[in-house]
mmCIF file of C-alpha atoms in Angstrom:
data_model
loop_
_atom_site.group_PDB
_atom_site.id
_atom_site.type_symbol
_atom_site.label_atom_id
_atom_site.label_comp_id
_atom_site.label_asym_id
_atom_site.label_seq_id
_atom_site.Cartn_x
_atom_site.Cartn_y
_atom_site.Cartn_z
ATOM 1 C CA MET A 1 -0.468 20.585 13.600
ATOM 2 C CA ILE A 2 1.733 20.942 10.516
ATOM 3 C CA GLN A 3 2.900 24.464 9.605
ATOM 4 C CA PRO A 4 3.510 25.472 5.996
ATOM 5 C CA HIS A 5 7.051 24.943 4.877
ATOM 6 C CA ASP A 6 9.272 28.021 4.715
ATOM 7 C CA SER A 7 11.374 27.221 1.680
ATOM 8 C CA ILE A 8 10.263 28.547 -1.711
ATOM 9 C CA ILE A 9 11.968 25.567 -3.369
ATOM 10 C CA VAL A 10 9.828 23.097 -1.501
ATOM 11 C CA LYS A 11 6.651 25.009 -2.244
ATOM 12 C CA SER A 12 7.369 25.413 -5.955
ATOM 13 C CA LEU A 13 8.297 21.783 -6.294
ATOM 14 C CA GLY A 14 5.157 20.830 -4.421
ATOM 15 C CA ARG A 15 2.982 22.938 -6.736
ATOM 16 C CA PHE A 16 4.597 21.216 -9.688
ATOM 17 C CA LEU A 17 4.725 17.675 -8.346
ATOM 18 C CA ILE A 18 1.284 17.257 -6.777
ATOM 19 C CA PRO A 19 -0.743 17.289 -10.074
ATOM 20 C CA VAL A 20 1.852 15.054 -11.726
ATOM 21 C CA ILE A 21 1.631 12.532 -8.885
ATOM 22 C CA GLN A 22 -2.219 12.627 -9.058
ATOM 23 C CA ILE A 23 -2.240 12.012 -12.802
ATOM 24 C CA PHE A 24 0.224 9.156 -12.308
ATOM 25 C CA GLY A 25 -1.965 7.708 -9.550
ATOM 26 C CA LEU A 26 -4.993 7.758 -11.822
ATOM 27 C CA TYR A 27 -2.926 6.163 -14.615
ATOM 28 C CA VAL A 28 -1.790 3.393 -12.294
ATOM 29 C CA LEU A 29 -5.321 2.911 -11.032
ATOM 30 C CA PHE A 30 -6.919 2.498 -14.450
ATOM 31 C CA PHE A 31 -3.922 0.815 -16.065
ATOM 32 C CA GLY A 32 -3.992 -1.921 -13.455
ATOM 33 C CA GLN A 33 -5.876 -4.198 -15.803
ATOM 34 C CA TYR A 34 -3.151 -3.997 -18.474
ATOM 35 C CA GLY A 35 0.034 -3.710 -16.481
ATOM 36 C CA PRO A 36 1.412 -3.562 -12.982
ATOM 37 C CA GLY A 37 -0.612 -1.460 -10.660
ATOM 38 C CA GLY A 38 -4.218 -1.465 -9.609
ATOM 39 C CA GLY A 39 -6.543 -0.103 -6.985
ATOM 40 C CA PHE A 40 -4.299 -0.488 -3.958
ATOM 41 C CA VAL A 41 -1.188 1.162 -5.432
ATOM 42 C CA GLY A 42 -3.216 3.830 -7.233
ATOM 43 C CA GLY A 43 -5.021 4.698 -4.056
ATOM 44 C CA VAL A 44 -1.817 4.968 -2.084
ATOM 45 C CA ILE A 45 -0.280 7.249 -4.745
ATOM 46 C CA LEU A 46 -3.400 9.494 -4.826
ATOM 47 C CA GLY A 47 -3.424 9.650 -1.018
ATOM 48 C CA THR A 48 0.309 10.417 -0.957
ATOM 49 C CA SER A 49 -0.128 13.381 -3.272
ATOM 50 C CA ILE A 50 -2.649 14.935 -0.906
ATOM 51 C CA ILE A 51 -0.424 14.119 2.100
ATOM 52 C CA LEU A 52 2.399 15.935 0.235
ATOM 53 C CA ALA A 53 0.101 18.949 -0.155
ATOM 54 C CA VAL A 54 -0.665 18.946 3.592
ATOM 55 C CA LEU A 55 3.034 18.567 4.532
ATOM 56 C CA THR A 56 4.111 21.317 2.162
ATOM 57 C CA PHE A 57 1.428 23.910 2.605
ATOM 58 C CA GLY A 58 0.276 23.179 6.179
ATOM 59 C CA HIS A 59 -3.081 22.269 7.594
ATOM 60 C CA ASN A 60 -4.756 25.572 7.018
ATOM 61 C CA ALA A 61 -3.908 26.181 3.402
ATOM 62 C CA SER A 62 -6.681 26.125 0.831
ATOM 63 C CA ARG A 63 -5.021 23.098 -0.763
ATOM 64 C CA SER A 64 -5.512 21.175 2.466
ATOM 65 C CA GLN A 65 -9.231 21.834 2.672
ATOM 66 C CA ILE A 66 -9.808 19.160 0.062
ATOM 67 C CA ALA A 67 -8.050 16.683 2.357
ATOM 68 C CA LYS A 68 -10.371 17.597 5.240
ATOM 69 C CA LYS A 69 -13.377 17.226 2.997
ATOM 70 C CA LEU A 70 -12.096 13.859 1.806
ATOM 71 C CA LEU A 71 -12.025 12.638 5.385
ATOM 72 C CA HIS A 72 -15.799 12.806 5.494
ATOM 73 C CA GLY A 73 -15.768 10.159 2.803
ATOM 74 C CA ASP A 74 -14.279 7.514 5.071
ATOM 75 C CA GLY A 75 -16.053 4.289 4.102
ATOM 76 C CA VAL A 76 -17.270 5.359 0.697
ATOM 77 C CA GLY A 77 -14.737 3.030 -0.926
ATOM 78 C CA MET A 78 -15.985 0.104 1.119
ATOM 79 C CA LEU A 79 -19.544 1.092 0.145
ATOM 80 C CA ILE A 80 -18.636 1.046 -3.555
ATOM 81 C CA TYR A 81 -16.923 -2.345 -3.288
ATOM 82 C CA ALA A 82 -19.747 -4.007 -1.286
ATOM 83 C CA GLY A 83 -22.333 -2.175 -3.376
ATOM 84 C CA VAL A 84 -20.975 -3.778 -6.565
ATOM 85 C CA GLY A 85 -21.285 -7.105 -4.781
ATOM 86 C CA GLY A 86 -24.863 -6.266 -3.836
ATOM 87 C CA LEU A 87 -25.673 -5.266 -7.403
ATOM 88 C CA CYS A 88 -24.478 -8.687 -8.541
ATOM 89 C CA MET A 89 -26.825 -10.291 -6.047
ATOM 90 C CA ILE A 90 -29.689 -8.102 -7.310
ATOM 91 C CA GLY A 91 -28.813 -9.311 -10.809
ATOM 92 C CA GLY A 92 -29.374 -12.899 -9.731
ATOM 93 C CA GLY A 93 -25.870 -14.152 -9.096
ATOM 94 C CA GLU A 94 -23.586 -14.672 -6.154
ATOM 95 C CA PHE A 95 -22.015 -11.898 -4.085
ATOM 96 C CA LEU A 96 -19.274 -10.201 -6.236
ATOM 97 C CA ASN A 97 -19.943 -12.386 -9.270
ATOM 98 C CA TYR A 98 -19.558 -9.589 -11.806
ATOM 99 C CA ALA A 99 -21.072 -11.661 -14.592
ATOM 100 C CA HIS A 100 -24.466 -10.813 -13.147
ATOM 101 C CA LEU A 101 -24.089 -7.051 -13.212
ATOM 102 C CA GLU A 102 -27.318 -6.187 -15.051
ATOM 103 C CA ILE A 103 -26.063 -3.835 -17.761
ATOM 104 C CA PRO A 104 -27.772 -4.295 -21.129
ATOM 105 C CA GLY A 105 -25.590 -4.567 -24.216
ATOM 106 C CA LEU A 106 -22.552 -5.984 -22.494
ATOM 107 C CA GLU A 107 -21.313 -9.515 -22.831
ATOM 108 C CA VAL A 108 -20.188 -11.466 -19.773
ATOM 109 C CA ALA A 109 -16.475 -10.787 -20.103
ATOM 110 C CA SER A 110 -17.037 -7.037 -20.510
ATOM 111 C CA ARG A 111 -19.269 -7.093 -17.412
ATOM 112 C CA ARG A 112 -16.510 -8.747 -15.406
ATOM 113 C CA SER A 113 -14.032 -6.210 -16.746
ATOM 114 C CA LEU A 114 -16.355 -3.388 -15.679
ATOM 115 C CA GLY A 115 -16.764 -4.999 -12.254
ATOM 116 C CA ILE A 116 -12.967 -5.098 -11.859
ATOM 117 C CA VAL A 117 -12.754 -1.380 -12.723
ATOM 118 C CA LEU A 118 -15.516 -0.429 -10.264
ATOM 119 C CA THR A 119 -14.121 -2.446 -7.368
ATOM 120 C CA GLN A 120 -10.626 -1.050 -8.069
ATOM 121 C CA ILE A 121 -12.042 2.471 -7.753
ATOM 122 C CA GLY A 122 -13.592 1.393 -4.428
ATOM 123 C CA VAL A 123 -10.284 0.012 -3.180
ATOM 124 C CA ALA A 124 -8.422 3.102 -4.318
ATOM 125 C CA LEU A 125 -10.854 5.484 -2.535
ATOM 126 C CA ASP A 126 -10.715 3.418 0.657
ATOM 127 C CA VAL A 127 -6.892 3.249 0.682
ATOM 128 C CA ALA A 128 -6.417 6.912 -0.173
ATOM 129 C CA VAL A 129 -8.846 8.195 2.463
ATOM 130 C CA THR A 130 -7.359 5.821 5.077
ATOM 131 C CA ALA A 131 -3.795 7.009 4.330
ATOM 132 C CA ILE A 132 -4.824 10.681 4.648
ATOM 133 C CA SER A 133 -6.857 9.886 7.778
ATOM 134 C CA ILE A 134 -3.923 8.158 9.495
ATOM 135 C CA VAL A 135 -1.591 11.085 8.737
ATOM 136 C CA PHE A 136 -4.140 13.525 10.092
ATOM 137 C CA SER A 137 -4.669 11.372 13.173
ATOM 138 C CA LEU A 138 -0.941 11.297 13.837
ATOM 139 C CA SER A 139 -0.358 14.983 13.333
ATOM 140 C CA ALA A 140 -3.361 17.159 14.043
ATOM 141 C CA GLU A 141 -5.666 16.248 16.917
ATOM 142 C CA GLU A 142 -7.299 19.570 17.661
ATOM 143 C CA ILE A 143 -7.446 20.791 14.084
ATOM 144 C CA ILE A 144 -9.248 17.746 12.864
ATOM 145 C CA GLU A 145 -11.792 17.856 15.672
ATOM 146 C CA ASP A 146 -12.535 21.516 14.878
ATOM 147 C CA SER A 147 -12.933 20.854 11.189
ATOM 148 C CA LEU A 148 -15.188 17.859 11.763
ATOM 149 C CA ASN A 149 -17.368 19.524 14.392
ATOM 150 C CA GLY A 150 -17.538 23.060 12.990
ATOM 151 C CA MET B 1 25.312 -12.036 -14.309
ATOM 152 C CA THR B 2 22.138 -13.175 -12.657
ATOM 153 C CA ILE B 3 23.874 -14.438 -9.546
ATOM 154 C CA ALA B 4 25.995 -11.228 -9.312
ATOM 155 C CA VAL B 5 22.970 -8.880 -9.324
ATOM 156 C CA GLU B 6 21.154 -11.015 -6.812
ATOM 157 C CA ILE B 7 24.137 -11.153 -4.444
ATOM 158 C CA VAL B 8 24.636 -7.361 -4.656
ATOM 159 C CA LEU B 9 20.923 -6.777 -3.916
ATOM 160 C CA LEU B 10 20.909 -9.215 -1.005
ATOM 161 C CA ILE B 11 24.073 -7.640 0.477
ATOM 162 C CA LEU B 12 22.446 -4.193 0.204
ATOM 163 C CA LEU B 13 19.321 -5.593 1.901
ATOM 164 C CA LEU B 14 21.351 -7.043 4.765
ATOM 165 C CA VAL B 15 23.387 -3.854 5.186
ATOM 166 C CA THR B 16 20.367 -1.511 5.248
ATOM 167 C CA ALA B 17 18.455 -3.858 7.582
ATOM 168 C CA ALA B 18 21.383 -4.107 9.987
ATOM 169 C CA GLY B 19 21.907 -0.379 9.757
ATOM 170 C CA ALA B 20 18.280 0.363 10.575
ATOM 171 C CA ILE B 21 18.572 -1.745 13.705
ATOM 172 C CA LEU B 22 22.018 -0.611 14.829
ATOM 173 C CA VAL B 23 21.963 3.092 14.094
ATOM 174 C CA LYS B 24 21.499 5.325 17.181
ATOM 175 C CA ASP B 25 19.419 8.102 15.613
ATOM 176 C CA LEU B 26 15.744 7.327 14.982
ATOM 177 C CA MET B 27 15.574 9.595 11.925
ATOM 178 C CA SER B 28 18.410 7.721 10.311
ATOM 179 C CA ALA B 29 16.765 4.437 11.204
ATOM 180 C CA ILE B 30 13.557 5.517 9.478
ATOM 181 C CA LEU B 31 15.403 6.558 6.308
ATOM 182 C CA LEU B 32 17.391 3.330 6.326
ATOM 183 C CA LEU B 33 14.164 1.383 6.648
ATOM 184 C CA GLY B 34 12.772 3.228 3.593
ATOM 185 C CA THR B 35 15.978 2.347 1.708
ATOM 186 C CA TYR B 36 15.537 -1.282 2.784
ATOM 187 C CA SER B 37 12.031 -1.340 1.329
ATOM 188 C CA PHE B 38 13.300 0.165 -1.880
ATOM 189 C CA PHE B 39 15.988 -2.540 -2.270
ATOM 190 C CA LEU B 40 13.402 -5.161 -1.397
ATOM 191 C CA SER B 41 11.195 -3.839 -4.202
ATOM 192 C CA LEU B 42 14.191 -4.092 -6.584
ATOM 193 C CA VAL B 43 14.499 -7.763 -5.514
ATOM 194 C CA TRP B 44 10.820 -8.368 -6.256
ATOM 195 C CA ALA B 45 11.130 -6.697 -9.626
ATOM 196 C CA TRP B 46 14.239 -8.786 -10.357
ATOM 197 C CA LEU B 47 12.314 -11.964 -9.499
ATOM 198 C CA GLY B 48 9.503 -10.935 -11.874
ATOM 199 C CA ALA B 49 6.882 -10.035 -9.332
ATOM 200 C CA VAL B 50 6.274 -6.568 -10.709
ATOM 201 C CA ASP B 51 2.988 -5.921 -8.876
ATOM 202 C CA VAL B 52 4.510 -6.800 -5.506
ATOM 203 C CA ALA B 53 7.506 -4.640 -6.330
ATOM 204 C CA PHE B 54 5.205 -1.716 -7.100
ATOM 205 C CA VAL B 55 3.304 -2.113 -3.813
ATOM 206 C CA GLU B 56 6.559 -2.450 -1.840
ATOM 207 C CA ALA B 57 8.041 0.652 -3.445
ATOM 208 C CA VAL B 58 4.919 2.754 -2.940
ATOM 209 C CA VAL B 59 3.784 1.561 0.463
ATOM 210 C CA GLY B 60 7.042 0.426 2.121
ATOM 211 C CA ALA B 61 9.413 3.067 0.833
ATOM 212 C CA GLY B 62 6.852 5.869 0.426
ATOM 213 C CA LEU B 63 3.877 5.843 2.709
ATOM 214 C CA ALA B 64 5.319 3.939 5.664
ATOM 215 C CA THR B 65 8.339 6.241 5.732
ATOM 216 C CA VAL B 66 6.048 9.275 5.770
ATOM 217 C CA LEU B 67 3.961 7.746 8.574
ATOM 218 C CA PHE B 68 7.112 6.983 10.607
ATOM 219 C CA LEU B 69 8.420 10.530 10.073
ATOM 220 C CA VAL B 70 5.145 12.159 11.072
ATOM 221 C CA THR B 71 5.068 9.992 14.209
ATOM 222 C CA LEU B 72 8.665 10.944 15.004
ATOM 223 C CA PHE B 73 7.916 14.657 14.694
ATOM 224 C CA GLY B 74 4.868 14.191 16.932
ATOM 225 C CA THR B 75 6.872 12.691 19.751
ATOM 226 C CA ALA B 76 9.122 14.511 22.225
ATOM 227 C CA PRO B 77 12.714 15.222 21.104
ATOM 228 C CA LYS B 78 14.169 13.264 23.987
ATOM 229 C CA ASP B 79 12.700 10.090 22.441
ATOM 230 C CA SER B 80 14.855 10.360 19.364
ATOM 231 C CA ARG B 81 17.881 8.551 20.947
ATOM 232 C CA LEU B 82 17.683 4.817 21.501
ATOM 233 C CA ARG B 83 18.748 3.209 24.726
ATOM 234 C CA ARG B 84 19.463 -0.404 23.939
ATOM 235 C CA PRO B 85 19.374 -2.993 26.750
ATOM 236 C CA PRO B 86 21.493 -6.095 26.071
ATOM 237 C CA PRO B 87 19.436 -8.936 24.576
ATOM 238 C CA PRO B 88 18.244 -11.661 26.930
ATOM 239 C CA ILE B 89 20.139 -14.982 26.967
ATOM 240 C CA ALA B 90 17.123 -16.960 25.809
ATOM 241 C CA ALA B 91 16.851 -14.861 22.632
ATOM 242 C CA LEU B 92 20.543 -15.363 21.888
ATOM 243 C CA PHE B 93 19.954 -19.127 21.849
ATOM 244 C CA ALA B 94 16.420 -19.309 20.430
ATOM 245 C CA LEU B 95 16.813 -17.021 17.431
ATOM 246 C CA PRO B 96 19.858 -18.706 15.847
ATOM 247 C CA LEU B 97 18.085 -22.010 16.431
ATOM 248 C CA LEU B 98 15.051 -20.625 14.612
ATOM 249 C CA GLY B 99 17.241 -19.444 11.788
ATOM 250 C CA ILE B 100 18.872 -22.860 11.419
ATOM 251 C CA LEU B 101 15.411 -24.519 11.411
ATOM 252 C CA LEU B 102 14.218 -22.144 8.670
ATOM 253 C CA LEU B 103 17.319 -22.779 6.559
ATOM 254 C CA TYR B 104 16.809 -26.527 7.027
ATOM 255 C CA ALA B 105 13.181 -26.176 5.896
ATOM 256 C CA ALA B 106 14.173 -24.062 2.927
ATOM 257 C CA ASN B 107 16.038 -27.061 1.511
ATOM 258 C CA ASP B 108 12.663 -28.682 0.712
ATOM 259 C CA LEU B 109 11.276 -25.655 -1.179
ATOM 260 C CA PRO B 110 10.876 -26.166 -4.943
ATOM 261 C CA GLU B 111 13.337 -24.510 -7.270
ATOM 262 C CA PHE B 112 12.582 -20.922 -8.391
ATOM 263 C CA GLY B 113 10.463 -21.138 -11.531
ATOM 264 C CA ASP B 114 9.963 -24.884 -11.305
ATOM 265 C CA PRO B 115 6.957 -25.706 -13.531
ATOM 266 C CA ASN B 116 6.128 -28.824 -11.466
ATOM 267 C CA SER B 117 6.004 -27.062 -8.094
ATOM 268 C CA PRO B 118 2.615 -27.130 -6.358
ATOM 269 C CA ALA B 119 2.235 -23.345 -6.665
ATOM 270 C CA SER B 120 2.464 -23.405 -10.454
ATOM 271 C CA SER B 121 0.654 -26.696 -11.167
ATOM 272 C CA HIS B 122 -2.433 -26.592 -8.945
ATOM 273 C CA ILE B 123 -4.754 -23.751 -10.035
ATOM 274 C CA SER B 124 -2.477 -21.125 -11.540
ATOM 275 C CA PRO B 125 -2.632 -22.624 -15.138
ATOM 276 C CA ILE B 126 -6.436 -22.283 -15.086
ATOM 277 C CA TYR B 127 -6.152 -18.623 -14.179
ATOM 278 C CA LEU B 128 -3.417 -18.005 -16.744
ATOM 279 C CA GLU B 129 -5.365 -19.680 -19.540
ATOM 280 C CA ASN B 130 -8.834 -18.308 -18.825
ATOM 281 C CA SER B 131 -8.170 -14.810 -17.515
ATOM 282 C CA PHE B 132 -8.416 -12.940 -20.796
ATOM 283 C CA GLN B 133 -11.475 -14.826 -22.122
ATOM 284 C CA ASP B 134 -13.239 -14.580 -18.800
ATOM 285 C CA SER B 135 -12.763 -10.922 -17.934
ATOM 286 C CA HIS B 136 -10.853 -9.110 -20.771
ATOM 287 C CA THR B 137 -8.049 -8.395 -18.362
ATOM 288 C CA PRO B 138 -4.524 -9.020 -19.660
ATOM 289 C CA ASN B 139 -2.930 -8.588 -16.216
ATOM 290 C CA VAL B 140 -3.608 -11.886 -14.545
ATOM 291 C CA VAL B 141 -2.628 -10.578 -11.134
ATOM 292 C CA THR B 142 -5.379 -7.918 -11.210
ATOM 293 C CA SER B 143 -7.841 -10.444 -12.580
ATOM 294 C CA VAL B 144 -7.086 -12.921 -9.770
ATOM 295 C CA LEU B 145 -7.145 -10.244 -7.071
ATOM 296 C CA MET B 146 -10.281 -8.464 -8.219
ATOM 297 C CA ASP B 147 -12.350 -11.151 -9.882
ATOM 298 C CA TYR B 148 -11.484 -14.696 -8.944
ATOM 299 C CA ARG B 149 -10.517 -13.830 -5.382
ATOM 300 C CA SER B 150 -12.683 -10.757 -5.022
ATOM 301 C CA LEU B 151 -14.076 -11.605 -1.647
ATOM 302 C CA ASP B 152 -10.557 -11.905 -0.163
ATOM 303 C CA THR B 153 -9.701 -8.445 -1.556
ATOM 304 C CA MET B 154 -12.879 -7.029 -0.070
ATOM 305 C CA VAL B 155 -11.965 -8.291 3.369
ATOM 306 C CA GLU B 156 -8.476 -6.854 2.948
ATOM 307 C CA THR B 157 -10.094 -3.505 2.171
ATOM 308 C CA VAL B 158 -12.135 -3.928 5.354
ATOM 309 C CA VAL B 159 -8.845 -4.461 7.267
ATOM 310 C CA ILE B 160 -7.413 -1.218 5.875
ATOM 311 C CA PHE B 161 -10.626 0.627 6.739
ATOM 312 C CA THR B 162 -10.518 -0.767 10.252
ATOM 313 C CA ALA B 163 -6.923 0.409 10.647
ATOM 314 C CA GLY B 164 -7.931 3.917 9.697
ATOM 315 C CA ILE B 165 -10.877 3.856 12.110
ATOM 316 C CA ALA B 166 -8.690 2.486 14.931
ATOM 317 C CA CYS B 167 -6.054 5.210 14.355
ATOM 318 C CA ALA B 168 -8.741 7.868 14.428
ATOM 319 C CA LEU B 169 -10.329 6.479 17.600
ATOM 320 C CA LEU B 170 -6.979 6.206 19.424
ATOM 321 C CA LEU B 171 -5.238 9.356 18.286
ATOM 322 C CA ARG B 172 -7.752 12.068 17.542
ATOM 323 C CA ARG B 173 -8.542 13.970 20.743
ATOM 324 C CA LYS B 174 -10.038 17.249 21.610
ATOM 325 C CA ALA B 175 -7.510 19.955 22.555
ATOM 326 C CA SER B 176 -7.690 20.296 26.328
#
C-alpha cells in the first residue's frame, strides 16, 4: 500500500501537474493522426498521470478512487477495438475494414479516418487501464481486493 | 556535425548501459536504465523515427522506470544490493563470438536512407502515396498502424491486455 507523500512541495506539484499531463495525453491521443503520437503513447501518458496521483496522494485519497473505478474497465478498450471491427463486418466488409462503417453522409476516406480515431481511443483505454492495473498489482494486494469485493 | 552528435549519443548510450549493469545499488541501476532509454529516444529522434522516439521516451524512460521503482519498494531492503557471481567461461567465449557475427552481418545491411533498400522499395511507397487519399491521415505511421495493419495492432493490444491480466492473477492476493 502506498501512503500519501509528506512533502507539501510534492503535493502542490502533483495537483498542478496531473491535469496538465492529462490534457497533454488527450492532445497526443487525438493529434496522432497529424503528428507523432497516437493511441499507445496517449494511453500511457493518461495512465501515468493517474499513477502519479496514486503515488503522490496515496491509495485512499479521493483522487485515487477514480483509479480504482477505472480498474473495473479492464477490457473495455479491447471491446471498443474489436467492436469497431465487428461494426465493419455488420456493414458488409472485412473485419476492421473501416470503409464499411455504416455512417450516412461520410465518404470512404472520412470513414477510415473515423475508424482510426475510434480504434486509437480503444488502444489508449486498454493501455492506460493496464498500466494502472500493473502498478496496483505491484503495490497494493489487500487494498485492491477490498475495493473490488466491497 | 552529424557524425559528432551520433558519436556523442552512442557514447552516452554505452556509458549508461554499462553503468546500469555495473552499479551496485539497484535504485541507481533503475535510474540509469531510465537515462539509457531517454538517450535511446534521442537517437531515434535523431534518425527521424519520431513516433518510436516518443514511445521510447514515454514507456522506456517513464512507465518502465516507475514500474521498476514500485517493484523495488515492494521487495525487502536486503534485496537492494547485488551479489554478482563471476560469469561462466562459456559465456565469455560465446558472447564475443555472437558480437563478431552480428558485426559481420551488419556489413550487408543497406545504407541508412538508401532509396533502393528492400524496406523502402517494397510496399512503403504505396503507403506513402495513398495514405492521405485513403484515410485523410497525414501521419503515415498512424495510418499504417491503425488502418493498413489494423489487425496486427489489435493483437498487440491483446498482448498488453494479457500482460495486465497475468500481473493481476500473479500478484493480487488477499491479505492473510
